[in-house]
Amino acid sequence: MALRHAVLAALLDGEYSGYQLAKAFDIGVANFWHAVPQQLYAELTKLEKEGLVAGRQVIQETRPNKRVFRVTEAGHAELERFATDVSKPSSIRDDLLVKVQAADRVDTGSVIEQLEERASAADGKIELLGQVLRRLRGDAAEEEFLRTGDRVGPYLTCLRGLSFEQEHRDWCLRTAGILRERQAHHAGR
Amino acid sequence: MALRHAVLAALLDGEYSGYQLAKAFDIGVANFWHAVPQQLYAELTKLEKEGLVAGRQVIQETRPNKRVFRVTEAGHAELERFATDVSKPSSIRDDLLVKVQAADRVDTGSVIEQLEERASAADGKIELLGQVLRRLRGDAAEEEFLRTGDRVGPYLTCLRGLSFEQEHRDWCLRTAGILRERQAHHAGR
DNA sequence: AATGCCTAGTCACTTTTCTGAGTACCGTAC
DNA sequence: GTACGGTACTCAGAAAAGTGACTAGGCATT
């Protein structure tokens, strides 16, 4: 039940509508939690019912009206509680790794393709995260920002995301290379 | 529905019982998919019903009898099919990252503790994965094993797991350090 | 004038994952 | 001799995550 806490954590940065939150979950928050818009709307509804967030209607002229949410006192307390209980161990959970595990026994061609696609997707993500990090730290140098900036939480999670994507890209390329080479050499198998 | 494929991929290395499979899911396979024994038993039952694996009773003297499973022809075909369809993008999904995201706004103390626990857990995992890798490649050097060894799939996924754990440990320690320093300096906040 | 894209959401449902509790027998250590 | 840990597995159910289809208006392009 961490989606709810991910939502609360994301709402710490201000008021967001479900739609805006969905955007945030596509960039920053996606580093540690992925969710589609429907899940977020559903979660916001539940959180509001439980009084952990409060919604407020915003009338817009040229666009559909929207409801924006902020974290209530009770919401902060819940996050506080969540922060103190034990985290379950992290792990990767990736389809593509399952395919690589089986790579000797299945058609390697499409696995190689997917590895390369993933690598370039990771490149895109790396670029994006670089921008987010620059935006977050503003003019300060990283070291200084981390020492004295306010709101380093999102910065730190982005750093994790960045290194994850870099490692992922490197591994994908290396693995694709190895499988390709093996394919060429033992062509007859 | 990748647990089923993770199970199939894990069974490529020979016959396993549910119990043995659970062990494998605690070490090697856990690099890309985590599951508790009950899930594996359930999945094996379903896979057998669908003819993707075949079970066989093994009578044991000193221990309870067990049923071991192997992948059938249909199972191989299913893996083959799975390998060709698109993988969903990978992401981290980690409780602890959620807590770090909120770290400026909640009690940082317990987050720091958890980061340090995680770092030492990662150390353990790194050690373990090193052993697994050595066992898998036997006497060969890594480069050579990757070129010519048979069954490199599990080796490659372990490499991914290893780099994940290393990055994770480094990030946890760095993050803990930063939060600790901030705690010390802005003690009054 | 039709097409497609962006904002902003809702509803109903399925699938997948996870949790807790329980059974049973063997061997070993204290 | 009894408590503990390992092997081996089952069952029932809850919670979490994910999917597909749908509404509705504005804006810009073709």
Coordinates of C-alpha atoms (C1' of nucleotides) in Angstrom, one line a residue:
Chain A
M1 CA 0.0 0.0 0.0
A2 CA 2.7 2.4 -1.0
L3 CA 0.9 4.1 -3.9
R4 CA -1.0 6.1 -1.3
H5 CA 2.2 7.2 0.3
A6 CA 3.8 8.0 -3.1
V7 CA 0.8 10.2 -3.8
L8 CA 1.1 12.0 -0.4
A9 CA 4.9 12.5 -1.0
A10 CA 4.3 13.9 -4.4
L11 CA 1.7 16.3 -3.1
L12 CA 4.2 17.8 -0.6
D13 CA 5.4 20.1 -3.4
G14 CA 2.1 21.9 -3.7
E15 CA -1.5 21.5 -4.9
Y16 CA -2.0 19.2 -7.9
S17 CA -5.0 17.9 -9.7
G18 CA -5.2 14.2 -10.6
Y19 CA -4.2 15.1 -14.1
Q20 CA -1.1 17.1 -13.0
L21 CA -0.2 14.4 -10.6
A22 CA -0.2 12.0 -13.5
K23 CA 2.4 14.1 -15.2
A24 CA 4.5 14.2 -12.1
F25 CA 4.2 10.4 -12.0
D26 CA 5.6 10.3 -15.5
I27 CA 8.7 12.1 -14.7
G28 CA 10.0 12.6 -11.2
V29 CA 7.9 10.2 -9.1
A30 CA 8.2 7.5 -11.8
N31 CA 11.7 7.0 -10.4
F32 CA 10.3 5.0 -7.6
W33 CA 6.7 4.4 -8.3
H34 CA 4.8 4.0 -11.5
A35 CA 1.0 4.5 -11.8
V36 CA -1.5 5.3 -14.6
P37 CA -3.9 8.2 -14.2
Q38 CA -6.9 6.0 -13.2
Q39 CA -5.0 4.7 -10.3
L40 CA -4.2 8.2 -9.1
Y41 CA -7.7 9.4 -9.4
A42 CA -8.9 6.4 -7.4
E43 CA -6.3 6.9 -4.8
L44 CA -7.0 10.6 -4.4
T45 CA -10.7 9.8 -3.9
K46 CA -9.8 7.4 -1.2
L47 CA -7.3 9.7 0.4
E48 CA -9.9 12.4 0.5
K49 CA -12.5 10.2 2.0
E50 CA -10.0 9.4 4.8
G51 CA -9.2 13.0 5.3
L52 CA -5.5 12.7 4.4
V53 CA -5.8 15.1 1.5
A54 CA -8.2 18.0 0.9
G55 CA -9.6 18.9 -2.5
R56 CA -10.7 22.2 -3.8
Q57 CA -12.5 23.0 -7.1
V58 CA -10.7 25.4 -9.5
I59 CA -12.8 27.0 -12.1
Q60 CA -11.1 27.5 -15.5
E61 CA -12.2 29.5 -18.5
T62 CA -10.7 27.8 -21.5
R63 CA -10.2 24.4 -20.0
P64 CA -12.4 21.9 -18.1
N65 CA -12.5 22.8 -14.4
K66 CA -10.3 20.7 -12.1
R67 CA -10.0 19.6 -8.5
V68 CA -6.6 20.3 -6.8
F69 CA -5.5 18.5 -3.7
R70 CA -3.2 19.3 -0.8
V71 CA -2.0 17.1 2.1
T72 CA -3.8 17.7 5.4
E73 CA -2.4 17.5 8.9
A74 CA -3.7 14.0 9.1
G75 CA -1.9 13.3 5.8
H76 CA 1.3 14.6 7.2
A77 CA 0.9 12.4 10.3
E78 CA 0.3 9.4 8.1
L79 CA 3.4 10.0 6.1
E80 CA 5.3 10.5 9.3
R81 CA 4.1 7.1 10.5
F82 CA 4.9 5.5 7.2
A83 CA 8.4 6.8 7.3
T84 CA 9.1 5.0 10.6
D85 CA 7.8 1.5 9.7
V86 CA 10.1 -1.0 8.1
S87 CA 10.5 -0.9 4.3
K88 CA 10.2 -4.0 2.4
P89 CA 13.4 -4.9 0.5
S90 CA 13.7 -3.5 -3.0
S91 CA 14.1 -5.5 -6.1
I92 CA 14.1 -5.1 -9.8
R93 CA 11.1 -6.9 -11.3
D94 CA 11.6 -6.6 -15.0
D95 CA 10.1 -8.6 -17.8
L96 CA 13.2 -8.1 -19.9
L97 CA 15.4 -9.7 -17.3
V98 CA 13.2 -12.8 -17.4
K99 CA 13.8 -13.0 -21.1
V100 CA 17.5 -12.6 -20.7
Q101 CA 17.5 -15.4 -18.1
A102 CA 16.0 -17.6 -20.8
A103 CA 18.1 -16.2 -23.6
D104 CA 20.1 -19.3 -24.3
R105 CA 16.9 -21.3 -24.9
V106 CA 14.8 -19.0 -26.9
D107 CA 15.1 -17.0 -30.1
T108 CA 17.8 -14.4 -29.1
G109 CA 17.1 -12.0 -32.0
S110 CA 14.1 -10.3 -30.5
V111 CA 15.6 -10.2 -27.0
I112 CA 18.6 -8.3 -28.5
E113 CA 16.3 -5.9 -30.2
Q114 CA 14.4 -5.2 -27.0
L115 CA 17.7 -4.7 -25.1
E116 CA 18.7 -2.1 -27.6
E117 CA 15.3 -0.4 -27.5
R118 CA 15.5 -0.3 -23.8
A119 CA 19.0 1.2 -23.9
S120 CA 17.8 4.1 -26.0
A121 CA 14.7 4.6 -23.9
A122 CA 17.1 4.8 -20.9
D123 CA 19.1 7.4 -22.8
G124 CA 16.0 9.5 -23.1
K125 CA 15.2 9.1 -19.4
I126 CA 18.8 10.1 -18.5
E127 CA 18.4 13.3 -20.5
L128 CA 15.1 14.1 -18.9
L129 CA 16.4 13.4 -15.4
G130 CA 19.4 15.6 -16.0
Q131 CA 17.0 18.5 -16.9
V132 CA 14.9 17.8 -13.8
L133 CA 18.0 17.8 -11.6
R134 CA 19.2 21.1 -13.1
R135 CA 15.8 22.7 -12.6
L136 CA 15.6 21.5 -9.0
R137 CA 19.0 22.8 -7.9
G138 CA 18.7 26.1 -9.8
D139 CA 22.0 28.0 -9.9
A140 CA 23.7 26.2 -7.0
A141 CA 26.3 23.5 -7.5
E142 CA 25.1 20.0 -6.6
E143 CA 27.2 19.7 -3.5
E144 CA 26.1 23.0 -2.2
F145 CA 22.5 22.4 -3.0
L146 CA 22.6 19.1 -1.2
R147 CA 24.1 20.8 1.9
T148 CA 21.9 23.8 2.1
G149 CA 19.0 23.7 -0.4
D150 CA 15.5 23.1 0.9
R151 CA 13.6 20.2 -0.4
V152 CA 16.4 17.8 -1.3
G153 CA 14.1 14.8 -1.2
P154 CA 13.1 14.9 -4.8
Y155 CA 16.6 15.6 -5.8
L156 CA 17.9 12.6 -4.0
T157 CA 15.4 10.3 -5.6
C158 CA 16.2 11.7 -9.0
L159 CA 19.8 10.9 -8.4
R160 CA 18.9 7.3 -7.7
G161 CA 16.8 7.2 -10.8
L162 CA 19.6 8.6 -12.8
S163 CA 22.1 6.1 -11.7
F164 CA 19.6 3.3 -12.2
E165 CA 19.0 4.4 -15.8
Q166 CA 22.6 4.7 -16.5
E167 CA 23.4 1.2 -15.2
H168 CA 20.4 -0.1 -17.0
R169 CA 21.6 1.3 -20.3
D170 CA 25.1 0.1 -19.9
W171 CA 24.0 -3.4 -19.0
C172 CA 21.5 -3.5 -21.9
L173 CA 24.2 -2.5 -24.4
R174 CA 26.7 -4.9 -23.0
T175 CA 24.3 -7.8 -22.8
A176 CA 23.0 -7.1 -26.3
G177 CA 26.6 -7.1 -27.5
I178 CA 27.4 -10.4 -25.9
L179 CA 24.3 -12.1 -27.2
R180 CA 25.0 -10.7 -30.7
E181 CA 28.5 -12.0 -30.7
R182 CA 27.4 -15.4 -29.5
Q183 CA 24.8 -15.5 -32.1
A184 CA 27.4 -14.8 -34.8
H185 CA 29.9 -17.4 -33.6
H186 CA 27.7 -20.3 -32.8
A187 CA 25.4 -19.6 -35.7
G188 CA 24.7 -23.3 -36.3
R189 CA 23.2 -24.1 -32.9
Chain B
M1 CA 1.7 -12.1 -15.8
A2 CA 5.4 -12.5 -15.7
L3 CA 5.7 -14.7 -12.6
R4 CA 4.7 -17.6 -14.7
H5 CA 7.4 -16.8 -17.2
A6 CA 9.9 -16.3 -14.4
V7 CA 9.0 -19.7 -13.2
L8 CA 9.4 -21.2 -16.6
A9 CA 12.7 -19.5 -17.1
A10 CA 14.0 -20.7 -13.7
L11 CA 12.9 -24.3 -14.5
L12 CA 15.1 -24.3 -17.6
D13 CA 18.0 -25.3 -15.5
G14 CA 16.6 -28.6 -14.5
E15 CA 13.9 -30.2 -12.4
Y16 CA 12.9 -28.4 -9.3
S17 CA 10.2 -28.8 -6.7
G18 CA 8.3 -25.9 -5.4
Y19 CA 10.4 -25.8 -2.4
Q20 CA 13.7 -25.8 -4.3
L21 CA 12.3 -23.2 -6.7
A22 CA 11.6 -21.0 -3.7
K23 CA 15.3 -21.2 -2.8
A24 CA 16.2 -20.2 -6.3
F25 CA 13.8 -17.3 -6.1
D26 CA 15.6 -16.2 -3.0
I27 CA 19.0 -15.9 -4.7
G28 CA 19.4 -15.9 -8.4
V29 CA 15.9 -15.3 -9.7
A30 CA 15.2 -12.7 -7.0
N31 CA 17.4 -10.4 -9.1
F32 CA 14.5 -9.8 -11.4
W33 CA 11.5 -11.3 -9.8
H34 CA 10.6 -11.8 -6.2
A35 CA 8.0 -14.3 -5.0
V36 CA 7.1 -16.2 -1.8
P37 CA 6.7 -20.0 -1.8
Q38 CA 2.9 -19.9 -1.8
Q39 CA 2.9 -18.0 -5.0
L40 CA 5.3 -20.5 -6.6
Y41 CA 3.2 -23.5 -5.6
A42 CA 0.1 -21.8 -6.9
E43 CA 1.8 -20.9 -10.2
L44 CA 3.2 -24.4 -10.6
T45 CA -0.2 -25.9 -10.2
K46 CA -1.7 -23.6 -12.8
L47 CA 1.2 -24.2 -15.2
E48 CA 0.7 -28.0 -14.9
K49 CA -3.0 -27.7 -15.5
E50 CA -2.2 -25.8 -18.7
G51 CA 0.4 -28.3 -19.7
L52 CA 3.4 -25.9 -19.7
V53 CA 5.2 -27.9 -17.0
A54 CA 5.1 -31.5 -16.1
G55 CA 5.4 -32.8 -12.6
R56 CA 6.7 -36.1 -11.3
Q57 CA 6.6 -37.5 -7.8
V58 CA 10.0 -38.2 -6.2
I59 CA 9.9 -40.6 -3.3
Q60 CA 12.3 -39.8 -0.5
E61 CA 13.4 -41.9 2.4
T62 CA 14.3 -39.6 5.1
R63 CA 12.4 -36.5 3.9
P64 CA 8.9 -35.8 2.8
N65 CA 8.2 -36.8 -0.8
K66 CA 8.2 -34.1 -3.3
R67 CA 7.0 -33.3 -6.8
V68 CA 9.6 -31.9 -9.3
F69 CA 8.7 -30.1 -12.4
R70 CA 10.2 -29.6 -15.8
V71 CA 9.2 -27.4 -18.7
T72 CA 7.3 -29.2 -21.5
E73 CA 7.4 -28.5 -25.2
A74 CA 4.4 -26.3 -24.9
G75 CA 6.1 -24.5 -22.0
H76 CA 9.1 -23.8 -24.3
A77 CA 6.8 -22.5 -27.0
E78 CA 5.1 -20.2 -24.5
L79 CA 8.5 -18.8 -23.3
E80 CA 9.4 -18.3 -27.0
R81 CA 6.3 -16.4 -27.5
F82 CA 6.8 -14.4 -24.4
A83 CA 10.3 -13.5 -25.5
T84 CA 9.0 -11.8 -28.6
D85 CA 6.3 -9.6 -27.2
V86 CA 7.0 -6.2 -25.9
S87 CA 8.3 -5.7 -22.4
K88 CA 6.8 -3.2 -20.2
P89 CA 9.2 -0.5 -19.1
S90 CA 11.1 -1.2 -15.9
S91 CA 11.1 0.9 -12.9
I92 CA 12.3 0.8 -9.3
R93 CA 9.3 0.8 -7.0
D94 CA 10.8 1.1 -3.6
D95 CA 9.2 2.1 -0.3
L96 CA 12.4 3.6 0.9
L97 CA 12.6 6.0 -2.1
V98 CA 9.1 7.2 -1.2
K99 CA 10.4 8.0 2.3
V100 CA 13.4 9.8 0.9
Q101 CA 11.1 11.9 -1.4
A102 CA 9.4 13.1 1.7
A103 CA 12.5 13.3 3.8
D104 CA 12.5 17.1 4.2
R105 CA 9.1 16.9 5.7
V106 CA 9.2 14.0 8.0
D107 CA 11.3 12.8 10.9
T108 CA 14.6 12.1 9.1
G109 CA 16.1 10.0 11.8
S110 CA 14.4 6.8 11.0
V111 CA 14.9 7.3 7.3
I112 CA 18.6 7.5 7.9
E113 CA 18.6 4.3 9.9
Q114 CA 16.7 2.5 7.2
L115 CA 19.1 3.8 4.5
E116 CA 22.0 2.4 6.5
E117 CA 20.3 -0.9 7.1
R118 CA 19.6 -1.2 3.4
A119 CA 23.2 -0.5 2.6
S120 CA 24.4 -3.3 4.7
A121 CA 21.7 -5.6 3.4
A122 CA 22.9 -4.7 -0.1
D123 CA 26.5 -5.6 1.0
G124 CA 25.3 -9.0 1.9
K125 CA 23.6 -9.4 -1.4
I126 CA 26.7 -8.3 -3.2
E127 CA 28.7 -10.9 -1.5
L128 CA 26.2 -13.6 -2.3
L129 CA 25.9 -12.6 -5.9
G130 CA 29.7 -12.7 -6.2
Q131 CA 29.6 -16.3 -5.1
V132 CA 26.8 -17.2 -7.5
L133 CA 28.8 -15.6 -10.4
R134 CA 31.9 -17.5 -9.5
R135 CA 30.0 -20.8 -9.3
L136 CA 28.3 -20.2 -12.6
R137 CA 31.4 -19.4 -14.5
G138 CA 33.5 -22.1 -12.9
D139 CA 37.2 -21.8 -13.8
A140 CA 36.8 -19.6 -16.8
A141 CA 37.5 -15.9 -16.8
E142 CA 34.4 -13.7 -17.1
E143 CA 35.1 -12.5 -20.6
E144 CA 35.7 -16.0 -21.9
F145 CA 32.7 -17.5 -20.1
L146 CA 30.5 -14.9 -21.7
R147 CA 31.9 -15.6 -25.1
T148 CA 31.8 -19.4 -25.0
G149 CA 30.1 -20.7 -21.9
D150 CA 26.7 -22.3 -22.3
R151 CA 23.8 -21.0 -20.3
V152 CA 24.9 -17.4 -19.9
G153 CA 21.4 -16.1 -19.2
P154 CA 21.5 -16.5 -15.5
Y155 CA 25.0 -15.1 -15.4
L156 CA 23.9 -12.0 -17.2
T157 CA 20.9 -11.4 -15.0
C158 CA 23.2 -11.8 -11.9
L159 CA 25.5 -9.2 -13.3
R160 CA 22.5 -6.8 -13.6
G161 CA 21.6 -7.7 -10.0
L162 CA 25.1 -7.1 -8.8
S163 CA 25.3 -3.6 -10.4
F164 CA 21.9 -2.8 -9.0
E165 CA 22.9 -3.7 -5.5
Q166 CA 26.2 -1.8 -5.7
E167 CA 24.5 1.3 -7.0
H168 CA 21.8 0.9 -4.4
R169 CA 24.4 0.6 -1.6
D170 CA 26.4 3.6 -2.7
W171 CA 23.3 5.7 -3.1
C172 CA 22.0 4.7 0.4
L173 CA 25.2 5.6 2.1
R174 CA 25.6 8.9 0.3
T175 CA 22.0 9.8 0.9
A176 CA 22.3 8.9 4.6
G177 CA 25.4 11.0 4.8
I178 CA 23.7 14.0 3.3
L179 CA 20.7 13.7 5.5
R180 CA 22.8 13.3 8.6
E181 CA 24.8 16.3 7.8
R182 CA 21.8 18.4 7.1
Q183 CA 20.3 17.2 10.4
A184 CA 23.4 18.3 12.3
H185 CA 23.6 21.8 10.7
H186 CA 20.0 22.9 10.7
A187 CA 19.3 21.2 14.0
G188 CA 16.9 23.9 15.0
R189 CA 14.5 23.6 12.1
Chain C
dA1 C1' -15.8 20.2 -41.9
dA2 C1' -13.4 16.5 -40.2
dT3 C1' -9.5 14.8 -37.7
dG4 C1' -6.6 14.5 -34.1
dC5 C1' -4.5 16.1 -29.7
dC6 C1' -4.7 18.2 -24.9
dT7 C1' -7.0 18.9 -20.6
dA8 C1' -9.8 16.6 -17.1
dG9 C1' -11.8 13.1 -15.4
dT10 C1' -15.2 8.5 -14.3
dC11 C1' -16.7 3.6 -14.1
dA12 C1' -16.5 -1.2 -13.9
dC13 C1' -13.8 -5.0 -13.8
dT14 C1' -9.8 -8.4 -14.0
dT15 C1' -5.4 -9.9 -12.9
dT16 C1' -1.7 -10.2 -10.0
dT17 C1' 0.4 -10.1 -5.8
dC18 C1' 0.7 -10.7 -1.1
dT19 C1' -0.6 -12.4 3.8
dG20 C1' -1.5 -15.5 7.4
dA21 C1' -2.4 -19.6 9.1
dG22 C1' -2.0 -24.5 9.1
dT23 C1' -0.3 -29.7 8.3
dA24 C1' 3.3 -33.1 8.8
dC25 C1' 7.5 -35.6 9.5
dC26 C1' 12.6 -35.9 10.2
dG27 C1' 16.9 -34.9 12.5
dT28 C1' 19.8 -32.5 15.7
dA29 C1' 21.1 -30.1 19.6
dC30 C1' 20.5 -29.0 24.4
Chain D
dG1 C1' 12.5 -35.4 25.8
dT2 C1' 11.4 -31.4 24.0
dA3 C1' 12.3 -27.5 21.5
dC4 C1' 14.1 -25.8 17.1
dG5 C1' 15.1 -25.7 12.4
dG6 C1' 14.8 -27.8 7.8
dT7 C1' 12.0 -30.0 4.1
dA8 C1' 7.7 -30.0 1.7
dC9 C1' 3.3 -28.3 0.8
dT10 C1' -1.9 -26.4 1.0
dC11 C1' -5.8 -23.3 1.5
dA12 C1' -8.5 -19.2 1.9
dG13 C1' -8.8 -14.7 1.4
dA14 C1' -7.4 -9.7 1.2
dA15 C1' -5.1 -6.0 -0.9
dA16 C1' -2.9 -3.8 -4.5
dA17 C1' -2.2 -2.9 -9.2
dG18 C1' -3.6 -2.7 -13.7
dT19 C1' -6.9 -2.5 -18.0
dG20 C1' -10.3 -1.0 -21.2
dA21 C1' -13.8 1.8 -22.4
dC22 C1' -16.1 6.0 -22.1
dT23 C1' -17.6 11.3 -21.6
dA24 C1' -16.7 16.2 -22.9
dG25 C1' -15.2 20.5 -24.5
dG26 C1' -11.5 23.5 -26.6
dC27 C1' -7.7 24.2 -29.9
dA28 C1' -5.1 23.8 -33.9
dT29 C1' -4.3 21.6 -38.3
dT30 C1' -5.5 20.0 -42.7

